[in-house]
Coordinates of C-alpha atoms and ligand atoms in Angstrom, one line a residue:
X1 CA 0.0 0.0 0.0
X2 CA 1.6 3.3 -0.7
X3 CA 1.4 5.9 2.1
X4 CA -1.3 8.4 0.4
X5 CA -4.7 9.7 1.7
X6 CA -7.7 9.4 -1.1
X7 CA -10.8 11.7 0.0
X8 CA -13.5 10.6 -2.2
X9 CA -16.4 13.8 -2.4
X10 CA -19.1 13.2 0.1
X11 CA -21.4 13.2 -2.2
X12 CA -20.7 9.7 -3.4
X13 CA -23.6 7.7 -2.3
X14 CA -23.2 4.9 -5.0
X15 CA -20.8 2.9 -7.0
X16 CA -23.1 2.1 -10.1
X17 CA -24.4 5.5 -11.1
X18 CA -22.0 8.5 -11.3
X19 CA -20.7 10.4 -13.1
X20 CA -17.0 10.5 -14.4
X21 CA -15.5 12.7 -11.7
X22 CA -11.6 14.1 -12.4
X23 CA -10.9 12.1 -9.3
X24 CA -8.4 10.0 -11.1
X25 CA -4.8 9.4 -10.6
X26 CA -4.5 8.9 -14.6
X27 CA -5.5 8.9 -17.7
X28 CA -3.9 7.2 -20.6
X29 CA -5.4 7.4 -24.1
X30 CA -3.5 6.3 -27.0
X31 CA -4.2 5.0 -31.0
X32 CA -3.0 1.9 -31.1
X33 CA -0.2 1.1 -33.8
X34 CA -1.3 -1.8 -35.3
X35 CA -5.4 -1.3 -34.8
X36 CA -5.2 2.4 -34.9
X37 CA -8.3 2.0 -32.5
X38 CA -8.0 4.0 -29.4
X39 CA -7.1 2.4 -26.3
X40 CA -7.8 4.0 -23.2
X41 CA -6.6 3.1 -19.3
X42 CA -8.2 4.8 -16.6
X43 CA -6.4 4.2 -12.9
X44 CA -8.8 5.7 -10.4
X45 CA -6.6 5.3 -7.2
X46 CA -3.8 2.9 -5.9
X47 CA -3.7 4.1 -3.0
X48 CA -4.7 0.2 -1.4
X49 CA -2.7 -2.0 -4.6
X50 CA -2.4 -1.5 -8.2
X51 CA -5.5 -0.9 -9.8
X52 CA -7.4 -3.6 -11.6
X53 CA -10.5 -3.5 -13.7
X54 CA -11.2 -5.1 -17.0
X55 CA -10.9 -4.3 -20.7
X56 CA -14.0 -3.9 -22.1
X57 CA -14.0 -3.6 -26.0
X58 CA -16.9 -2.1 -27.1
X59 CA -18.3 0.2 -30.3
X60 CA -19.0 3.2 -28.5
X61 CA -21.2 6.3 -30.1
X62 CA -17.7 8.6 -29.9
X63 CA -14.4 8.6 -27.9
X64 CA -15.8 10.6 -25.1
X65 CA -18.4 7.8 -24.0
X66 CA -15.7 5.4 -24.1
X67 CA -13.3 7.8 -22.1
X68 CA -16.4 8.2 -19.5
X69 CA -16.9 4.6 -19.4
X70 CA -13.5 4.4 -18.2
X71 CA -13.1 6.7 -15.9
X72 CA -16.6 5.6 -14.2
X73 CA -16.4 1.8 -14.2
X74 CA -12.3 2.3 -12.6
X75 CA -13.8 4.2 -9.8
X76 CA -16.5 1.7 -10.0
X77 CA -13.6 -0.9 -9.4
X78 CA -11.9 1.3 -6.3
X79 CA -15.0 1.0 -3.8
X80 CA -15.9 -2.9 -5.0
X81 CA -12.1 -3.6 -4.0
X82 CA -11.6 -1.2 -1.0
X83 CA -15.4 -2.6 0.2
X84 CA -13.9 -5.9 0.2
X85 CA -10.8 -5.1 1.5
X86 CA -8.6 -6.2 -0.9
X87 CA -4.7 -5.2 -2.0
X88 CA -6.0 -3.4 -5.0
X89 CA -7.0 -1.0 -6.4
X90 CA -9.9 0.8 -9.2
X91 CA -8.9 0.9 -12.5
X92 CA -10.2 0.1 -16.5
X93 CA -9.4 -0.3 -19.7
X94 CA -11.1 0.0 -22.9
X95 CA -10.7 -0.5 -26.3
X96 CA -13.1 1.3 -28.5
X97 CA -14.0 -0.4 -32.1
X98 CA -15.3 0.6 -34.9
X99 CA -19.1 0.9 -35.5
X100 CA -19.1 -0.4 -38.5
X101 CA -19.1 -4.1 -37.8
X102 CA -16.9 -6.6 -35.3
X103 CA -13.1 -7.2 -36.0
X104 CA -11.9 -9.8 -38.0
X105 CA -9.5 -11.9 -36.2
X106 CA -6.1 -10.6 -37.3
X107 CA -7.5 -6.8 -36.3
X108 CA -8.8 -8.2 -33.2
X109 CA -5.6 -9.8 -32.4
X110 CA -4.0 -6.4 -33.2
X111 CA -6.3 -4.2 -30.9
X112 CA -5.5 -6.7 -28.1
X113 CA -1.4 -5.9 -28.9
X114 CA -2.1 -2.5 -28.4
X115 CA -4.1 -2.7 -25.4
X116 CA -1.4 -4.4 -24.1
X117 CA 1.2 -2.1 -25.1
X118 CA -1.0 1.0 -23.1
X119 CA -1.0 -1.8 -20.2
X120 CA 2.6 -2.3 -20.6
X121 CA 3.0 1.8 -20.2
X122 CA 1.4 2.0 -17.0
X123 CA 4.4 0.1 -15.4
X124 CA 2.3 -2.4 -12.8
X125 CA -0.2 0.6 -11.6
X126 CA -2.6 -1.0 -14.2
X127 CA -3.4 -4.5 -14.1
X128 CA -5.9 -5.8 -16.7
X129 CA -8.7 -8.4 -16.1
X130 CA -11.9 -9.8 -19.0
X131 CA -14.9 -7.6 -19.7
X132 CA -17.7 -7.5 -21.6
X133 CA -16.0 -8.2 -25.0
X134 CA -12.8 -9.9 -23.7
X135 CA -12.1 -13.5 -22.4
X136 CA -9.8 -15.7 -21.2
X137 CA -8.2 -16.4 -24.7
X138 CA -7.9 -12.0 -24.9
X139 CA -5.7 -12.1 -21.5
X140 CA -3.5 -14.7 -23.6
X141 CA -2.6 -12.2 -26.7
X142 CA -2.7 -9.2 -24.0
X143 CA 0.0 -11.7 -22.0
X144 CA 2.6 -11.5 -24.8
X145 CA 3.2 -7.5 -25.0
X146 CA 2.5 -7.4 -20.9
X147 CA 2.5 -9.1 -17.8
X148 CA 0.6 -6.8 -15.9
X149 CA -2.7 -9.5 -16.8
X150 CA -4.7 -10.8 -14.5
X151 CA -7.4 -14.2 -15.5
X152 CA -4.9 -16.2 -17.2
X153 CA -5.7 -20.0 -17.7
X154 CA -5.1 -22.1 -14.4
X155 CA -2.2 -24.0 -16.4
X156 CA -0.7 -20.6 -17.0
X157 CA -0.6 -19.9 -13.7
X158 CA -3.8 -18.3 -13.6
X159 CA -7.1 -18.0 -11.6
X160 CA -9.0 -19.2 -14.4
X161 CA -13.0 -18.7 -14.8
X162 CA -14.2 -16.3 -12.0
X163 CA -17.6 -17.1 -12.1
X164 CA -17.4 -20.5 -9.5
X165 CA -16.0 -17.9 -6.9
X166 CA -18.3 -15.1 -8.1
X167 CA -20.9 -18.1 -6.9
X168 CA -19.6 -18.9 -4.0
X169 CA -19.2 -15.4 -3.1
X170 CA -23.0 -15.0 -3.7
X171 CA -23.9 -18.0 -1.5
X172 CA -22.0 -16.5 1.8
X173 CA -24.0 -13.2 0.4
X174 CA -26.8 -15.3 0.8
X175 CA -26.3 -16.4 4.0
X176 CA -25.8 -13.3 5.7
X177 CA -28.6 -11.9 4.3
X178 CA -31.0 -14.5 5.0
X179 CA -29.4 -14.5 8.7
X180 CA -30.0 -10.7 8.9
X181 CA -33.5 -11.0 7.8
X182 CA -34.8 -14.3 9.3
X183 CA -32.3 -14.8 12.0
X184 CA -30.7 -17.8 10.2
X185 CA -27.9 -18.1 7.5
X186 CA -28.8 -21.9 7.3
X187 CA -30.7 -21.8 3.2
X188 CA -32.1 -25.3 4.3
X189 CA -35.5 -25.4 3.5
X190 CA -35.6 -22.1 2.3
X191 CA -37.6 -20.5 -0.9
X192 CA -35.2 -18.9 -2.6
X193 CA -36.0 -17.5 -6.3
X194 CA -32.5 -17.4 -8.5
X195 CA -33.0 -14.9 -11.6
X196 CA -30.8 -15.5 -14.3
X197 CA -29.4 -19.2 -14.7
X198 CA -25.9 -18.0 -16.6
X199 CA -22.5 -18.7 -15.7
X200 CA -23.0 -17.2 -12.1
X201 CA -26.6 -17.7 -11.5
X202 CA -26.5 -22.0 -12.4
X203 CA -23.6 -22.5 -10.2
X204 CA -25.1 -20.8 -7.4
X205 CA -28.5 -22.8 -8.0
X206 CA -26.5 -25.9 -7.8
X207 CA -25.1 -24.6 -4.6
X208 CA -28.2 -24.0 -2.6
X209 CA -30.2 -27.0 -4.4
X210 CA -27.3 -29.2 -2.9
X211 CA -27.9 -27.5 0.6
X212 CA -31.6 -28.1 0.4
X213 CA -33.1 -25.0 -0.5
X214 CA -36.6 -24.5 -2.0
X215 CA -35.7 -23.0 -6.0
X216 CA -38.0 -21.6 -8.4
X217 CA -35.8 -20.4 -11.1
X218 CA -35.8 -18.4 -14.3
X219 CA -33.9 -17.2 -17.4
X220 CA -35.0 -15.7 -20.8
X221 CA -33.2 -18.9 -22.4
X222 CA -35.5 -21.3 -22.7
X223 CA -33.6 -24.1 -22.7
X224 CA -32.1 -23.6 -18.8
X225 CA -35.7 -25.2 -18.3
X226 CA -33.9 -28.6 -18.0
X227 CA -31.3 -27.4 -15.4
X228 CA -34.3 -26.4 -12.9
X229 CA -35.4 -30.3 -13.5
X230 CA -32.5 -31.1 -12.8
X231 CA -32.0 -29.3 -9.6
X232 CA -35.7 -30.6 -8.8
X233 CA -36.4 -26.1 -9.1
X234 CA -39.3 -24.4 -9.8
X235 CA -39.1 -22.9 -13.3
X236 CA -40.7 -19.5 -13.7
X237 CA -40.9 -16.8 -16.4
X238 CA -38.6 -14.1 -15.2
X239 CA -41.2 -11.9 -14.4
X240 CA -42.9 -14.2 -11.9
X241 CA -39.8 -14.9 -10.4
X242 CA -39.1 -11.5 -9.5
X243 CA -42.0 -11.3 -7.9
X244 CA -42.4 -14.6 -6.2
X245 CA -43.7 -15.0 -2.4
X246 CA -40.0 -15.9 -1.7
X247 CA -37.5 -15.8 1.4
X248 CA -34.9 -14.1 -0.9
X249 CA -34.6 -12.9 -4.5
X250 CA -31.1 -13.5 -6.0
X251 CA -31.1 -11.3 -9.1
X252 CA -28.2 -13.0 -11.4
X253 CA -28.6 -11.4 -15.0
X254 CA -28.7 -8.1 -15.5
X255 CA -28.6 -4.3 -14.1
X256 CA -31.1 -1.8 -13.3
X257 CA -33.5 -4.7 -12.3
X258 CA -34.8 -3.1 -8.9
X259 CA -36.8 -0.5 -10.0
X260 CA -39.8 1.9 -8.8
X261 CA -42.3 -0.3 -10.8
X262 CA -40.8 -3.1 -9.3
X263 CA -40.0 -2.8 -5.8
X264 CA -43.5 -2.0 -4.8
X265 CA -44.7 -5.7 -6.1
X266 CA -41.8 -7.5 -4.8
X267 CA -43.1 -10.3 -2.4
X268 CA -39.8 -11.1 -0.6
X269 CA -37.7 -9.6 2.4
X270 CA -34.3 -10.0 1.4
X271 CA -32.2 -9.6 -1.8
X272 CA -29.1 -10.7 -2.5
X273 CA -28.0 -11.8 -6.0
X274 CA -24.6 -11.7 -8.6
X275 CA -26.2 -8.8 -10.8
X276 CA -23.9 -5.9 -11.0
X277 CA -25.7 -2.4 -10.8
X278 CA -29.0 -4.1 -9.8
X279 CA -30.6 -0.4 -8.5
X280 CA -32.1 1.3 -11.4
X281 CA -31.1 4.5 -9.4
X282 CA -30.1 4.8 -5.9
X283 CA -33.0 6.2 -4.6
X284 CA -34.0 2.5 -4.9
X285 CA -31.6 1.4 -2.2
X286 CA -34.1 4.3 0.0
X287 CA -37.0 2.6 -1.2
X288 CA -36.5 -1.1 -0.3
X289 CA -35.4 0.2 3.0
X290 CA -39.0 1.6 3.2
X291 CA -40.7 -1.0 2.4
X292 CA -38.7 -3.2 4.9
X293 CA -36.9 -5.2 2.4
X294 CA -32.9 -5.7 3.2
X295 CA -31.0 -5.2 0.0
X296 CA -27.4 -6.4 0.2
X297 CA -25.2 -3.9 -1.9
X298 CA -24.5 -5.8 -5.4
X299 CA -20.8 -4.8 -5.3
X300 CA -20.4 -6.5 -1.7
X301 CA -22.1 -9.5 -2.9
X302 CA -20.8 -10.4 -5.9
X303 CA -16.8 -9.4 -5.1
X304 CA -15.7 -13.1 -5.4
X305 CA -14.6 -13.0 -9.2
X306 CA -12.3 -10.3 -8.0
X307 CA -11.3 -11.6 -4.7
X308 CA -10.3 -14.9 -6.6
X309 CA -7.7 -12.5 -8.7
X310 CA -6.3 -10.7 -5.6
X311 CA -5.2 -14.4 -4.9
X312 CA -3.5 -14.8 -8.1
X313 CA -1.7 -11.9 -7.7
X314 CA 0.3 -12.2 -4.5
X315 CA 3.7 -12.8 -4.8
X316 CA 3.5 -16.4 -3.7
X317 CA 0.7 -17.0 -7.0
X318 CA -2.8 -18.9 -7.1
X319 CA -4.0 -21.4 -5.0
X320 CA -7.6 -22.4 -5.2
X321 CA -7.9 -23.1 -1.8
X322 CA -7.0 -19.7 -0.5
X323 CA -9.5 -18.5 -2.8
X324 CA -12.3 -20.4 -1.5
X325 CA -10.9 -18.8 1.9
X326 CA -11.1 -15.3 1.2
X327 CA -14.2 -15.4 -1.0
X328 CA -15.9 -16.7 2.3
X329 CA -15.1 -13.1 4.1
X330 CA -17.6 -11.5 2.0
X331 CA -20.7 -12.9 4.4
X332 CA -18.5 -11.5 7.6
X333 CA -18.4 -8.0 5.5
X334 CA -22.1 -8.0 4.6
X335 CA -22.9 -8.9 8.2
X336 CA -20.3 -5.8 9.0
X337 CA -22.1 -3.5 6.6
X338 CA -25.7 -4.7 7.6
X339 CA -24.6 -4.0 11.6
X340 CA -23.5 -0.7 10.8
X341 CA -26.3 0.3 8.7
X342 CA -29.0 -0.9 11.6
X343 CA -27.0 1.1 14.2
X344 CA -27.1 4.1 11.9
X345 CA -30.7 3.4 10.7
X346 CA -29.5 3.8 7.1
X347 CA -29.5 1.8 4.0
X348 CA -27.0 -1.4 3.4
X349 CA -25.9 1.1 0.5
X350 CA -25.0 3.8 2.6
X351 CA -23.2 1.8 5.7
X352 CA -21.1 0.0 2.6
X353 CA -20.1 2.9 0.9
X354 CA -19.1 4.5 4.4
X355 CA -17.3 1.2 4.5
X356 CA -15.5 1.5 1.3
X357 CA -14.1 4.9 2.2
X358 CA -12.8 4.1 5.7
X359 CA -10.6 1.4 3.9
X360 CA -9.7 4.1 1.3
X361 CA -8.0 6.6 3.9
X362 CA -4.4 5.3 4.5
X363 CA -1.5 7.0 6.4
X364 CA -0.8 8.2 9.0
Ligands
NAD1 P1 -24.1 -14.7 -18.1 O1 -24.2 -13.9 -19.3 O2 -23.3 -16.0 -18.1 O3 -25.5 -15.0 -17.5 C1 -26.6 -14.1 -17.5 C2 -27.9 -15.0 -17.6 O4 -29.0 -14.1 -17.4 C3 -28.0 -15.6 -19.0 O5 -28.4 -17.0 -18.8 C4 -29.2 -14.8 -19.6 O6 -29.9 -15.6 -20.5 C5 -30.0 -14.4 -18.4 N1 -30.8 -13.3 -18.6 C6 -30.6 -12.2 -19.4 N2 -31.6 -11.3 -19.3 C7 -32.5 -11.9 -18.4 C8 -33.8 -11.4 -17.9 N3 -34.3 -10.3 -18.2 N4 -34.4 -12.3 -17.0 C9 -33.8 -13.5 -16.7 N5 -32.7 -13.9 -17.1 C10 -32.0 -13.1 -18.0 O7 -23.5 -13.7 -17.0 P2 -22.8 -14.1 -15.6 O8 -21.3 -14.1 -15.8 O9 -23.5 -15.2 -15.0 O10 -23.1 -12.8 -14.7 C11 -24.4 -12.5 -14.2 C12 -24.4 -11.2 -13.6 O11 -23.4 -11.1 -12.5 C13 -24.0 -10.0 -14.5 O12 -24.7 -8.8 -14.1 C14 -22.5 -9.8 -14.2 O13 -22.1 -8.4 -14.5 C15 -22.5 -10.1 -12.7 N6 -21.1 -10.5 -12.3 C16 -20.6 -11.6 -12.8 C17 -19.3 -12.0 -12.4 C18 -18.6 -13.2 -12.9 O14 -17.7 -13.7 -12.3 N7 -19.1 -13.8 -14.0 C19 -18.6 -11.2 -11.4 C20 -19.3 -10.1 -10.9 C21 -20.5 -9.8 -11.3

């Protein structure tokens, strides 16, 4: 940790929905040389680690949405890591394509040199992760300009796939919140409605089918229908899910899902799910608190993808086990940030932002 002091603005109440402050410690943009597509790294702070964020490759309207995007989702990445407690610290990187069409694989391949080569420039105070756009198979082409990449293949060295820790991040979410709002973390007998059966949302199905919860399930694909048979679930249209008579909602597919049409027909008391950005604004997280529902703040819940990549990048490298370890903390941070926000009679949101910014001021 370097020996700075970060004062994020009071005004911050959420992660998901601000704007792109000048907060940041930098701001690389450059055209890449063998793409000449722009590649642009935003490092919000370091102040706890090197930043870390993924590189999102995206057609963006013009430069300055993709600019914005980065300097919004890096900051986005400092209070998900401080939150959590982690060695790291908030950053991004995007590379902005064309509009006219996806790359073909030699430009592609070219884009991701660059990218790598902006990484490269940042020294270690950038470390690069997979976005929307990128994958495990990106990290490899990024790998060979760069080692300042983070989601490598387990062979490699690498944390691998996220999304089992994202899971079982979620599930100790789970826990806590069902222990916060029913008095017990056991998900034994439990109805539990899971929204959303992708790479997060199945695993954690098959995590609290296996510990005997109640399931109804749901996904636009229609062909997860066979997974809820399998897991002896429920299945629901998504709709009907949402709004279930249910112990807890679990929202695991997209953002902006709690919203004000929603919230007043939701027939549950507790929320906790893998969906980034799940308040449509955050004078949602003031309405659920309202209505007496407990919300557990998406970027607490959902930290184990990144938690599993803090692992692979201590100086002593990956080990699964560790992993599983450290992705448990998350249910003894939710139960820190649910604690705090009763004693302060203010939302989960709040108390984990407050949170986040305690573990942000560093020195003496
Ligand atoms: P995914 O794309 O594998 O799965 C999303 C699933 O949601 C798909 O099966 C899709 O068909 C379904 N879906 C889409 N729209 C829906 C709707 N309206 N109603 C019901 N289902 C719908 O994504 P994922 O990796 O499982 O991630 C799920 C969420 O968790 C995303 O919001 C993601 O940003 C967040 N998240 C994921 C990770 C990770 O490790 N993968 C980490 C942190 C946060």
């Amino acid at each position: 940790m370097k020996g700075a002091r970060y004062f994020p603005p009071a005004s911050v109440r959420a992660i998901d929905r601000y704007l792109a402050t000048l907060e940041h410690e930098e701001l690389y943009v450059r055209r890449g040389r063998r793409s000449g597509l722009f590649c642009v790294v935003a490092v919000h702070s370091t102040v706890r680690g090197p930043s870390l964020g993924g590189c999102r490759m995206w057609a963006y309207d013009d430069a300055r949405a993709g600019v914005r995007d980065a300097l919004r989702l890096s900051r986005a990445m400092t209070f998900k890591s401080a939150v959590a407690g982690l060695p790291l610290g908030g950053g991004k990187g995007v590379v902005m394509l064309p509009p006219d069409g996806p790359l073909d694989d030699a430009r592609r391949r070219d884009a991701l040199l660059d990218f790598g080569d902006a990484v490269a420039q940042l020294d270690g105070r950038y470390v690069t992760a997979e976005d929307v756009g990128t994958s495990a198979e990106a990290m490899e082409v990024i790998a060979q300009v760069t080692s300042h990449v983070s989601g490598l293949a387990v062979q490699r060295g690498g944390s691998g796939d996220p999304s089992p820790f994202t899971a079982l991040g979620v599930l100790a979410g789970v826990e806590a919140t069902l222990e916060q709002a029913h008095g017990s973390a056991d998900v034994a007998g439990r109805r539990i409605a899971v929204v959303g059966l992708g790479h997060v949302g199945l695993r954690l199905a098959e995590l609290l089918a296996e510990r005997g919860a109640q399931l109804v399930v749901a996904d636009i694909r229609e062909e997860r229908r066979t997974d809820a048979e399998r897991l002896g679930a429920t299945w629901m249209a998504p709709e009907d899910a949402l709004t279930a008579e249910v112990d807890l909602l679990a929202p695991c597919a997209l953002g902006g899902v709690l919203d004000h049409e929603l919230v007043p027909r939701l027939r549950t008391r507790a929320i906790a799910g893998a969906a980034n950005n799940q308040l449509a604004d955050e004078s949602i997280a003031d309405l659920l608190h309202a209505r007496g529902v407990l919300w557990a703040p998406d970027f607490v819940v959902n930290a184990g993808g990144i938690t599993n990549i803090a692992v692979e990048l201590r100086p002593e490298g990956y080990d699964a086990g560790v992993a599983v370890v450290e992705v448990g903390r998350i249910g003894e941070t939710l139960r820190t940030v649910f604690a705090s926000a009763a004693g302060g009679d203010v939302t989960p949101l709040t108390a984990a932002m407050e949170l986040a910014r305690r573990r942000l001021v560093v020195g003496p």
